XYZ file of C-alpha atoms in Angstrom:
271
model
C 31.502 41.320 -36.759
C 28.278 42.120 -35.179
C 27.042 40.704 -31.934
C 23.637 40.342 -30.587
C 22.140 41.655 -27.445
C 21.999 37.328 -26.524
C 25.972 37.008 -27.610
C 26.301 39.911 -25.235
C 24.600 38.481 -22.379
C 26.733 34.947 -22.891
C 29.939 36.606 -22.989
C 29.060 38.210 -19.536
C 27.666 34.909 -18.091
C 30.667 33.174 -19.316
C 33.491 35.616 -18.175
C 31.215 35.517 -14.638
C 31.029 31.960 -14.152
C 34.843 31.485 -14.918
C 35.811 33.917 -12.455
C 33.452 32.770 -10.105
C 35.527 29.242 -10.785
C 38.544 30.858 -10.211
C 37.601 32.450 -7.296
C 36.258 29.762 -5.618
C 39.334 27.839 -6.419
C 41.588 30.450 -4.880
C 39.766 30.806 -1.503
C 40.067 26.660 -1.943
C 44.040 27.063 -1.668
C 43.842 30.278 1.225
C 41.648 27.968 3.894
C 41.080 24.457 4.658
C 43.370 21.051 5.118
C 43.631 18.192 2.938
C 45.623 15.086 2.744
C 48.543 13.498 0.817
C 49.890 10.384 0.191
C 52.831 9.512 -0.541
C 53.297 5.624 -1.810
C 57.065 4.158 -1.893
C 57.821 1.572 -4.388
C 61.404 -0.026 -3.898
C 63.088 -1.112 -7.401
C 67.212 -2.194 -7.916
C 68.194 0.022 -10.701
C 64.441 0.013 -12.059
C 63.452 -3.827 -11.607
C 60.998 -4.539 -8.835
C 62.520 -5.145 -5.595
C 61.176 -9.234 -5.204
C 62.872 -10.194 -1.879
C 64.266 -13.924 -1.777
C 63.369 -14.654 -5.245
C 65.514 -12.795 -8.079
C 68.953 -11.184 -8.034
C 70.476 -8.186 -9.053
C 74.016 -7.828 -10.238
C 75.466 -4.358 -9.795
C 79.095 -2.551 -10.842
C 80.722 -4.239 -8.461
C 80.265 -7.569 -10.043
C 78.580 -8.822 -6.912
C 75.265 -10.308 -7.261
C 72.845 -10.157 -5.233
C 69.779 -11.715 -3.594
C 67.751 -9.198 -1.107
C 65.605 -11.063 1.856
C 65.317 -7.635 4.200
C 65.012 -3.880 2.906
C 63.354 -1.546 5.142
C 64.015 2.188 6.404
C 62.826 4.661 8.099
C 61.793 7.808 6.734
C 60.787 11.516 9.122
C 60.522 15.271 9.536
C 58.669 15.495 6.684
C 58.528 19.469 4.745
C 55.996 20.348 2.155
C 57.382 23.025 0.121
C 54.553 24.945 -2.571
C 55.059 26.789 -5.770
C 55.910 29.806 -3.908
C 58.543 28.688 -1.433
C 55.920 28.406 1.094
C 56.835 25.470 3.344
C 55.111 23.419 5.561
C 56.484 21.269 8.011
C 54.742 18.518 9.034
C 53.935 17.609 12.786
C 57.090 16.209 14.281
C 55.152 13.976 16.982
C 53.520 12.497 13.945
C 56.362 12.521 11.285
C 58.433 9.104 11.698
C 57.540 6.199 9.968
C 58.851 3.257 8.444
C 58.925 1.289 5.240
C 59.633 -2.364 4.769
C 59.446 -4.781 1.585
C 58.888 -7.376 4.186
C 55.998 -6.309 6.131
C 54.526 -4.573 3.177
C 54.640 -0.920 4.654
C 54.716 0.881 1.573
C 52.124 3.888 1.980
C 52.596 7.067 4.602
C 49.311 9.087 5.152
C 49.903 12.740 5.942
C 47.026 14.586 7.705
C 45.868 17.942 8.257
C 47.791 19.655 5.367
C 47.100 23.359 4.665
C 45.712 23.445 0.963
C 48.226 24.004 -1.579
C 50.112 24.124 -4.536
C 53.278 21.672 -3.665
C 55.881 20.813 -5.888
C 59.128 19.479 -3.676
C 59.081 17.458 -0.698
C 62.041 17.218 2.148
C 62.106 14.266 4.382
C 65.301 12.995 6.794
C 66.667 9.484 5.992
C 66.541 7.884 9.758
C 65.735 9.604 12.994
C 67.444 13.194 14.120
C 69.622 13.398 16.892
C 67.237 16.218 18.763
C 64.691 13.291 18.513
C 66.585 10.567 19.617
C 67.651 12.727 22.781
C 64.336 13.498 23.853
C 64.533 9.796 25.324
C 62.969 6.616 25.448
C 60.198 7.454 27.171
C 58.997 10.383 24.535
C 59.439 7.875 21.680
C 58.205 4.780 23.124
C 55.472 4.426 20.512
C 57.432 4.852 17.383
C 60.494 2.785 19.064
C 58.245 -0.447 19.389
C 57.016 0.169 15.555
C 60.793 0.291 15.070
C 61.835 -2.526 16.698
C 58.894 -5.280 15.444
C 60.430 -4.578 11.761
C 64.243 -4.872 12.654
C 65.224 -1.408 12.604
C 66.712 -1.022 15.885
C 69.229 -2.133 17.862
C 69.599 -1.833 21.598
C 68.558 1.369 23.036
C 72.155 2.856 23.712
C 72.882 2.024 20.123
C 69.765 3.307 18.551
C 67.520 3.220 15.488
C 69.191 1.381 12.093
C 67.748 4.167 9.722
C 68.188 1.436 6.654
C 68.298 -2.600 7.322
C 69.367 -4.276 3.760
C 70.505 -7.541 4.096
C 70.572 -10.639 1.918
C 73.276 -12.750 -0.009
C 75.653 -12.498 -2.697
C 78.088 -13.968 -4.652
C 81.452 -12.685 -6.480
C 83.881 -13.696 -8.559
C 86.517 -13.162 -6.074
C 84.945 -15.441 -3.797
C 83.869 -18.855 -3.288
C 80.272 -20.047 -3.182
C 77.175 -17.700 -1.475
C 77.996 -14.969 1.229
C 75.385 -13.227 3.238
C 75.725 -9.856 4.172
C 74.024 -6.805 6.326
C 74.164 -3.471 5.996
C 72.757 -0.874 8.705
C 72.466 2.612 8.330
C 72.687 4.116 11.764
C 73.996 6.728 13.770
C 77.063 6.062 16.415
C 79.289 8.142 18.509
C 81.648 8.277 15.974
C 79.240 10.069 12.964
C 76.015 11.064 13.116
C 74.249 9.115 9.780
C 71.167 10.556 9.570
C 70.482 12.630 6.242
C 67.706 14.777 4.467
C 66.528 14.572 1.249
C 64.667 16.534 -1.123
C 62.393 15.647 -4.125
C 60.928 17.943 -6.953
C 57.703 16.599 -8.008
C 57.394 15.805 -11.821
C 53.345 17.584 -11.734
C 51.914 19.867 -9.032
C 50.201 18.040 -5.561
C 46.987 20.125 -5.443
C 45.812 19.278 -2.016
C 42.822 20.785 -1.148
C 39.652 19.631 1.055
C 38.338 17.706 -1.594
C 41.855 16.206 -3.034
C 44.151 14.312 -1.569
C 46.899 13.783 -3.941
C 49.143 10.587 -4.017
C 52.531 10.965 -4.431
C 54.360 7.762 -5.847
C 58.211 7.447 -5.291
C 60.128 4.989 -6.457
C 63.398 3.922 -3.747
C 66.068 2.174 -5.737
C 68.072 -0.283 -2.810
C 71.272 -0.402 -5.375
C 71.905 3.164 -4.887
C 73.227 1.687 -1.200
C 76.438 -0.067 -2.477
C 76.218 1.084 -6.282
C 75.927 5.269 -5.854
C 78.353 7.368 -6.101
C 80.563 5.470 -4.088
C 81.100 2.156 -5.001
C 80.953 -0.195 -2.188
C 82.199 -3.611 -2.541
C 80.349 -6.323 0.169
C 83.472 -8.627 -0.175
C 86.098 -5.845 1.078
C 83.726 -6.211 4.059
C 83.803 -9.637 4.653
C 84.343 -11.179 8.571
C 87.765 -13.521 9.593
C 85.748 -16.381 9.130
C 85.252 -15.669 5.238
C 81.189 -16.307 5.565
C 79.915 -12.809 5.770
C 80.112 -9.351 5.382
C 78.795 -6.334 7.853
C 78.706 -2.644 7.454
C 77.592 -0.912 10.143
C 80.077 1.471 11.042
C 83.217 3.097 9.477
C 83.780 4.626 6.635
C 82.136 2.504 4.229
C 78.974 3.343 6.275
C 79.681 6.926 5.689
C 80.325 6.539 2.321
C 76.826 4.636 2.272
C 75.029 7.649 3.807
C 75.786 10.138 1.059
C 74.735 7.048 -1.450
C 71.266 7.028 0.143
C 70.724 10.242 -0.629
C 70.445 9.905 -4.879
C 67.812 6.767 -3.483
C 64.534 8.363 -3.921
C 63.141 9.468 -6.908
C 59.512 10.879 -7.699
C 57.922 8.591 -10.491
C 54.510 10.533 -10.720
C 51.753 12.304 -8.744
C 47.970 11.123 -9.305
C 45.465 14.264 -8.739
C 42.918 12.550 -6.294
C 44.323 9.602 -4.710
C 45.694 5.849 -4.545
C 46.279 4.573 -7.521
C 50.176 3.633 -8.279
């Protein structure tokens, strides 16, 4: 095959301009911050979570109808294709997420552009943090507290508030129950988790990737460890409460398996 001085000349062009691509791409990933998103969406065993309206049998046989299911998620780690990782501010990295008040999306800023494909976060707030004292968390504590996720200060930060009714065949008409995920001087329930991401994050300084997890609330009672609310139930026979024990530890290494990573959208917020 013969080629002309012109086919020449485009080859070279060609070959330039996608290295020039390539390179400018690379220096891209070396400098700059971007942002990410990262968008929760909580589901029972892949239905959407509707609070007061549908219910959800599990395992157990216990049935279920949610009102409350809001957490608290920190110390977030950004970990790229190499290993690289990059741990987010920890002045800026608690935040919550409630079905109620509709706190579903967590902005992280000032990101060093990246390749990222897993993401470690802590279920809850970390002992070193909760030691630092009122006064240092003050800010985040009030956040805390205006969506139920605290109890007095000497008790500390419920890391997981899921509460609601239910009914069972061992039992007689509607129960409510609570559970509270919290640490206590007995065990320290605060655990981190880490998610592979199904496609690359690409942040850079002109994309901000959006990161869409799904949090399924019957991995609480219905994980590995199945947790029945009417072994739980008070003297009275009305309700059940877990907030302590070990059903609550049990509960812990449940929440664990709860988040998932549906999908990652290149340049922003759609879900």
């Amino acid at each position: 095959m013969k080629f002309s001085i012109k086919n020449i000349f485009a080859i070279l062009a060609m070959t330039s301009f996608l290295a020039s691509c390539s390179s400018d791409d690379d220096s891209q990933i070396a400098s700059g911050n971007g942002e990410m998103e990262l968008y929760f969406d909580n589901s029972v065993s892949g239905d959407d979570l509707i609070l007061g309206a549908s219910t959800y049998t599990n395992s157990n046989n216990e049935t279920l109808k949610i009102n409350r299911f809001s957490y608290i998620l920190s110390n977030f780690v950004l970990i790229k294709d190499d290993g690289t990782e990059v741990v987010y501010d920890k002045e800026s990295s608690y935040f919550v997420i409630s079905e109620e008040a509709q706190l579903n999306t967590i902005h992280l800023e000032n990101i060093p552009a990246g390749n990222y494909t897993k993401i470690r976060f802590g279920l809850g707030v970390d002992q070193q943090r909760y030691l630092q004292g009122e006064t240092a968390q003050q800010s985040f504590w009030d956040i805390a507290d205006a969506n139920n996720l605290t109890w007095t200060w000497s008790t500390g930060y419920k890391f997981i508030s899921f509460e609601g009714s239910f009914t069972t065949p061992t039992l007689v008409g509607e129960k409510t129950f609570q559970v509270h995920q919290g640490s206590n001087t007995a065990t320290d329930n605060y655990r981190e988790i880490t998610v592979t991401l199904p496609n690359t994050a690409r942040v850079r300084t002109t994309e901000s990737p959006s990161v869409h997890f799904i949090a399924d609330a019957n991995k609480i009672l219905d994980g590995n460890t199945k947790i029945k609310l009417s072994e739980a139930m008070n003297p009275a026979g009305t309700s059940a409460a877990i907030m302590g024990g070990e059903k609550l530890i049990s509960i812990a290494s449940n929440t664990t398996s709860m988040f998932v990573v549906d999908h990652v959208h290149a340049g922003g917020a759609e879900h």
